[in-house]
mmCIF file of C-alpha atoms in Angstrom:
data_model
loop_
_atom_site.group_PDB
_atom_site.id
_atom_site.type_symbol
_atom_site.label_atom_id
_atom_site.label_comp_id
_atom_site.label_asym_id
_atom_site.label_seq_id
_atom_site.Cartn_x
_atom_site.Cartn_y
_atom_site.Cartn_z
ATOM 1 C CA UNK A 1 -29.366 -4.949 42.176
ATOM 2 C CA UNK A 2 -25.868 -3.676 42.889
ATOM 3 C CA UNK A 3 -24.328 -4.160 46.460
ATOM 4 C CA UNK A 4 -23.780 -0.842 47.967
ATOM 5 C CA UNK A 5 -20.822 -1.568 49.250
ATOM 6 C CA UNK A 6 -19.496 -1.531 45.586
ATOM 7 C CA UNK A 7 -20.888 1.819 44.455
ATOM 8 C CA UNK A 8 -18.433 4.143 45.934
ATOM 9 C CA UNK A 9 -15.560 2.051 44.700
ATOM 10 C CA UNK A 10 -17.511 2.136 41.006
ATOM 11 C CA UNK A 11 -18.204 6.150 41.147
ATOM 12 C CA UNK A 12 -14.827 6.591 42.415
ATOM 13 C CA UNK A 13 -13.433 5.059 38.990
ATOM 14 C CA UNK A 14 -16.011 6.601 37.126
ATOM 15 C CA UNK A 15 -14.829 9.647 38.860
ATOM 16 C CA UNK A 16 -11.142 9.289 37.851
ATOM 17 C CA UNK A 17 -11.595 8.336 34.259
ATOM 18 C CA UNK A 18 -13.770 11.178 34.129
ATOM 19 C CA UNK A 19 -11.086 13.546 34.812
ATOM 20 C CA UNK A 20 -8.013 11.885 33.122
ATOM 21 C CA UNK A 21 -10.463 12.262 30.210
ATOM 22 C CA UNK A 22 -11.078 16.183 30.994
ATOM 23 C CA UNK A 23 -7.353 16.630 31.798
ATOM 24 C CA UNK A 24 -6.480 15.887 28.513
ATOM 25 C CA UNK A 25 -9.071 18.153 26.820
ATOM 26 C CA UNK A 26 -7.736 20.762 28.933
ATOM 27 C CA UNK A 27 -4.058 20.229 27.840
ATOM 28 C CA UNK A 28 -4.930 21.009 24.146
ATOM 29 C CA UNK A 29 -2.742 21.745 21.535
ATOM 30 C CA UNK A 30 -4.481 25.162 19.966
ATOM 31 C CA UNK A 31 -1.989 27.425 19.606
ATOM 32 C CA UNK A 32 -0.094 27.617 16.151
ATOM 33 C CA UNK A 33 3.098 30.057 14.915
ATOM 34 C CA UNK A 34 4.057 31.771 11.876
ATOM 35 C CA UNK A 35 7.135 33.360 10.951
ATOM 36 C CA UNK A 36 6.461 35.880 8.029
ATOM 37 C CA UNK A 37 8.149 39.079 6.451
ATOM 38 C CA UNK A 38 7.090 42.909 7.114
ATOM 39 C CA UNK A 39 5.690 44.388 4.383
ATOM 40 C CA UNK A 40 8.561 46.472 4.140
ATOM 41 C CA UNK A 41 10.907 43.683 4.593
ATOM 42 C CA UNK A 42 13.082 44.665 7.619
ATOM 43 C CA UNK A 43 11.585 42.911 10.388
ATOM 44 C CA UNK A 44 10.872 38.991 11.175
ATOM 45 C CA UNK A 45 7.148 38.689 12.440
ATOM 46 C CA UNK A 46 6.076 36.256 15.063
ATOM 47 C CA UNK A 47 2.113 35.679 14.484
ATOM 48 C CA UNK A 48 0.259 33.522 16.691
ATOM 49 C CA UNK A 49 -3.369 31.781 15.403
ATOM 50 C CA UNK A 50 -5.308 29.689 18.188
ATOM 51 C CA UNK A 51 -8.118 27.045 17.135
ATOM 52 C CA UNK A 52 -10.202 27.304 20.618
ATOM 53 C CA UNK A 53 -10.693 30.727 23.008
ATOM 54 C CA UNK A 54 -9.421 30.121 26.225
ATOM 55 C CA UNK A 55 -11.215 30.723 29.305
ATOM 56 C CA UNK A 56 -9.844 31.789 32.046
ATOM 57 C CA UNK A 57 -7.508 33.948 29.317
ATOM 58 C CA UNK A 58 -4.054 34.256 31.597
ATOM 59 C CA UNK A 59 -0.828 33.347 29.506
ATOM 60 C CA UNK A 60 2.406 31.807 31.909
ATOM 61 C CA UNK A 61 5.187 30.940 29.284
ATOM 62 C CA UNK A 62 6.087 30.763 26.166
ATOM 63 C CA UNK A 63 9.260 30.165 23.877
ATOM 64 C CA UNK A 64 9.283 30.220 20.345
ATOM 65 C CA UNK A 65 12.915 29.296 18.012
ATOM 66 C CA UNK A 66 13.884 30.232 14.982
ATOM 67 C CA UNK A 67 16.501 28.563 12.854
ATOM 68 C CA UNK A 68 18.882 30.490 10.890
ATOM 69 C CA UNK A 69 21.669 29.300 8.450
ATOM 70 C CA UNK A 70 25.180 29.360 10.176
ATOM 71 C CA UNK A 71 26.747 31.464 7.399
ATOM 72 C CA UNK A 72 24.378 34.416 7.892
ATOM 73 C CA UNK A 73 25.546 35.314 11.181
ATOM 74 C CA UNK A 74 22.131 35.837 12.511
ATOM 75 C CA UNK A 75 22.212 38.910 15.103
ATOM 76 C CA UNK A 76 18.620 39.349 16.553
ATOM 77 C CA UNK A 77 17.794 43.411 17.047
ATOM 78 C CA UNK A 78 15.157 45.463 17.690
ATOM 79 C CA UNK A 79 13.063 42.770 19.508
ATOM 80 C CA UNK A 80 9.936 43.961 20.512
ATOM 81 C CA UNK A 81 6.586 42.425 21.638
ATOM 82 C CA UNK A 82 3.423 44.073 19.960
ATOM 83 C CA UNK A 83 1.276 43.649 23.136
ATOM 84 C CA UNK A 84 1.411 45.146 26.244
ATOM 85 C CA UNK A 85 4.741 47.505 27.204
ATOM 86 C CA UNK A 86 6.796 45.985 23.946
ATOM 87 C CA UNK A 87 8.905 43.681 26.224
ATOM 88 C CA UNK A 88 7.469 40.993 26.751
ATOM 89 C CA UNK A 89 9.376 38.504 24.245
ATOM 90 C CA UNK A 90 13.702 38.421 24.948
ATOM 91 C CA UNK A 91 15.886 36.455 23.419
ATOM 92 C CA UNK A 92 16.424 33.844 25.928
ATOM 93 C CA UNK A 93 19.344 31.612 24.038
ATOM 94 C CA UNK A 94 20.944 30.734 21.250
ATOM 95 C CA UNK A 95 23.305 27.518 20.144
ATOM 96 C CA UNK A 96 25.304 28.223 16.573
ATOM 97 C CA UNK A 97 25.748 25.072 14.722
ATOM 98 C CA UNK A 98 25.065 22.433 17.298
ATOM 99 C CA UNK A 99 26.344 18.802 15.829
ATOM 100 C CA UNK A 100 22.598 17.425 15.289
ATOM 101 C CA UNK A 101 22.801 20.445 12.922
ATOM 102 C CA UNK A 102 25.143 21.750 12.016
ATOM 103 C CA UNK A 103 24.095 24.138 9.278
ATOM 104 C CA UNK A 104 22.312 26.317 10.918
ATOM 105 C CA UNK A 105 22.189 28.586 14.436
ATOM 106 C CA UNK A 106 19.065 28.537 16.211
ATOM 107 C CA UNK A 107 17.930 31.378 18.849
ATOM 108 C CA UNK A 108 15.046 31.017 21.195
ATOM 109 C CA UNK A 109 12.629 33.692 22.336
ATOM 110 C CA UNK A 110 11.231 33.499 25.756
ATOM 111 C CA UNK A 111 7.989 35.295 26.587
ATOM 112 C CA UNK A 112 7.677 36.706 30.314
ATOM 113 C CA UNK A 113 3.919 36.271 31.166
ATOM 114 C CA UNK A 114 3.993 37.207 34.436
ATOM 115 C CA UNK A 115 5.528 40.370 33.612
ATOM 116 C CA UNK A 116 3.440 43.562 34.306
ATOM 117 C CA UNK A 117 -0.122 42.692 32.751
ATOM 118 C CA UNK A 118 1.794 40.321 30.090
ATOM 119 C CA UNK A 119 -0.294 37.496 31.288
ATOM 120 C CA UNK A 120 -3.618 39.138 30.179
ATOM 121 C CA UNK A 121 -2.823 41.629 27.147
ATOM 122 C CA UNK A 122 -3.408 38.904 24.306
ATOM 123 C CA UNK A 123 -7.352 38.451 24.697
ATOM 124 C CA UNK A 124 -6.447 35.486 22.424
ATOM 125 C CA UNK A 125 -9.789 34.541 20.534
ATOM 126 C CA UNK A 126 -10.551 31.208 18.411
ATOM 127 C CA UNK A 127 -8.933 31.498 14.719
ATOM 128 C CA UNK A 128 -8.061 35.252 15.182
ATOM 129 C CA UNK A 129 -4.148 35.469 14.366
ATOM 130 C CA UNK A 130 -1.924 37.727 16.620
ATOM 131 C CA UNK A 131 1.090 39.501 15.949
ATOM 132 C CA UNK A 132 3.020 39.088 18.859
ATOM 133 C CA UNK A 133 6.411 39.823 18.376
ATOM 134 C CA UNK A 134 8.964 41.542 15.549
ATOM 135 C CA UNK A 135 12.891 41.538 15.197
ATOM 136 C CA UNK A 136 15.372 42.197 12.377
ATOM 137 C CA UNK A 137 18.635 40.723 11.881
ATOM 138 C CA UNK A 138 21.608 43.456 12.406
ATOM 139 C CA UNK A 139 22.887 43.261 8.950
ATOM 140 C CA UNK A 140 19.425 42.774 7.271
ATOM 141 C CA UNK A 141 17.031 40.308 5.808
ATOM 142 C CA UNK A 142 18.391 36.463 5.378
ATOM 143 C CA UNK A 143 16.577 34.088 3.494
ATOM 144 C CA UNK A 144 16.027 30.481 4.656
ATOM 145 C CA UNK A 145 14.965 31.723 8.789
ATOM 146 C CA UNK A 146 11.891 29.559 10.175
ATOM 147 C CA UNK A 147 10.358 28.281 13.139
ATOM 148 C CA UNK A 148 12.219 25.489 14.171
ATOM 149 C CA UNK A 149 9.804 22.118 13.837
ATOM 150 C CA UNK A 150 8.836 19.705 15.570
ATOM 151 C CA UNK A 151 10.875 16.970 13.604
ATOM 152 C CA UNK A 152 13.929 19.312 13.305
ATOM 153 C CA UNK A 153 16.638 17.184 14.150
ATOM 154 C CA UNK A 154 17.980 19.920 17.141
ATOM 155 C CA UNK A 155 14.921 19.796 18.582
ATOM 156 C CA UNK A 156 15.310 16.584 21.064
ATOM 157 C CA UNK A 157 15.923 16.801 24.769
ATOM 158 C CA UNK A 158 19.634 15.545 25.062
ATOM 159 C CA UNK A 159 20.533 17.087 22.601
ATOM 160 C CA UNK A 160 24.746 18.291 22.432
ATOM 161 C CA UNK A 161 24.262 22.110 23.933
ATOM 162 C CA UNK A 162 22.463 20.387 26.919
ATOM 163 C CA UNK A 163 19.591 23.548 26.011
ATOM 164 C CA UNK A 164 15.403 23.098 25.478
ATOM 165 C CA UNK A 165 15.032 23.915 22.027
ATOM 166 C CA UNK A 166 11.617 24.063 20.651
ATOM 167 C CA UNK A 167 8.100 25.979 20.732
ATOM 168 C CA UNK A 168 5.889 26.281 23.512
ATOM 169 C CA UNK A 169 3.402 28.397 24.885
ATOM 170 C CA UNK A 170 1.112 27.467 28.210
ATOM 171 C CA UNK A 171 -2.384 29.465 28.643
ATOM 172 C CA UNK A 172 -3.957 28.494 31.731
ATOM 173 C CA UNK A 173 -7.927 28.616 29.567
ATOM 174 C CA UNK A 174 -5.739 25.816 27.456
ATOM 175 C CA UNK A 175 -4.858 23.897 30.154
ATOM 176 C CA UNK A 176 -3.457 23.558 33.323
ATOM 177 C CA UNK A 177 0.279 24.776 34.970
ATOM 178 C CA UNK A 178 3.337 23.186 33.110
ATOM 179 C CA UNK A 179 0.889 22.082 29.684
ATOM 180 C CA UNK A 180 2.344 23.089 26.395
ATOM 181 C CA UNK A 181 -0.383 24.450 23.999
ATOM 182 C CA UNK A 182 1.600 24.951 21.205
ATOM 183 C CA UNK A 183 0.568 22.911 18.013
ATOM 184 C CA UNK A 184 2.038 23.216 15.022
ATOM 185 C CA UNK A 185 4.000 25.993 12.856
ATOM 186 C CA UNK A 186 1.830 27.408 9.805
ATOM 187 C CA UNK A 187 2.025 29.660 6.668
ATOM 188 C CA UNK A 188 4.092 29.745 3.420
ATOM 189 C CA UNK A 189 7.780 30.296 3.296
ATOM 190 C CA UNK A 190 9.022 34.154 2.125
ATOM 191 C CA UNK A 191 11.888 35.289 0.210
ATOM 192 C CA UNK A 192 13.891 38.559 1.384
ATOM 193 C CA UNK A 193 13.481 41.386 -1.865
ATOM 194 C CA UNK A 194 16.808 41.460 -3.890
#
C-alpha cells in the first residue's frame, strides 16, 4: 500500500511528464512548402500542404526564403497573397551573396497574421495544398530559384548578415506561441520555358 504522503509528489510527476509529452505533440512539424511555376510561367508560386488540421485554426507568423543565383539579379514584384485582402505576404529582407554563400541572393517573405482576418483566412485542412502566395521577378523567369533548406549552408543563426534566414510558419491548432510548424520543403524542381 502506498504512503499517502507520496501520492501527490507521484501524480505531480506523472502530471508533468504528461504535459512535456503533450507539449511536444502540440509543437508539430505539419506544415510543408513548395515553390513551383505558373502555368503561364510568369509568376513564382508559394504552395503550402499540412499533414494534420489544426484546431483552434488561427495562423501568427510565418516566413518563407527563397534562394536565387547572384547573377540573376533577382527583383521580387507583384507580390501578392492569394488569401484574404492579397497582402498578407511582404518581402521582409533580403542578403545578396552572403560569404556562407556566396552564389546566390536569398530574400525572405514575411507573412502578417495578425493583419485584418489574415490569422483565420487559410482554413488549412490535413493534406489539402494551399496556394498562398505569387511573385515574379522584374526582368522575368530565372531558373535555379528554391526554397532555401534546411541544410543550406546560409541558413544558421550567426550567420555573416547577422539576419534569420529560413522557413517558418506558427499556427496556434499546431502548437503553442513562438512553435515553428514548418517541416520540410516538397515537390520537383521546374525549368523557366526558353
Amino acid at each position: 500500500m502506498m504512503n499517502n504522503k507520496k501520492l501527490p509528489t507521484l501524480l505531480s510527476t506523472c502530471t508533468g511528464v504528461s504535459l512535456m509529452m503533450g507539449s511536444s505533440l502540440l509543437m508539430a512539424s505539419v506544415l510543408e512548402y513548395k515553390l513551383s511555376l505558373s502555368e503561364d510561367g510568369e509568376a513564382y508560386e508559394i504552395w503550402m500542404r499540412p499533414s494534420e488540421t489544426p484546431s483552434p485554426d488561427i495562423n501568427l507568423t510565418g516566413q518563407v526564403t527563397i534562394r536565387t543565383p547572384a547573377d540573376a539579379n533577382f527583383k521580387a514584384v507583384n507580390v501578392v497573397s492569394t488569401m484574404g485582402n492579397g497582402k498578407d505576404w511582404l518581402e521582409a529582407s533580403r542578403v545578396d551573396s552572403p560569404e556562407e554563400s556566396d552564389g546566390y541572393d536569398y530574400i525572405s517573405f514575411s507573412f502578417l497574421g495578425m493583419q485584418g482576418g489574415a490569422a483565420r483566412n487559410y482554413q488549412w485542412k490535413k493534406d489539402e495544398e494551399k496556394l498562398v502566395l505569387t511573385f515574379s521577378n522584374e526582368a522575368g523567369c530565372v531558373n535555379d530559384v528554391s526554397i532555401m533548406g534546411d541544410d543550406d549552408p546560409f541558413n544558421i543563426t550567426d550567420n555573416s548578415a547577422g539576419t534569420n534566414p529560413g522557413n517558418q510558419f506558427t499556427n496556434l491548432g499546431w502548437g503553442v506561441v513562438g512553435a515553428n510548424n514548418f517541416k520540410s520543403v516538397y515537390g520537383e524542381g521546374f525549368k523557366c520555358s526558353e
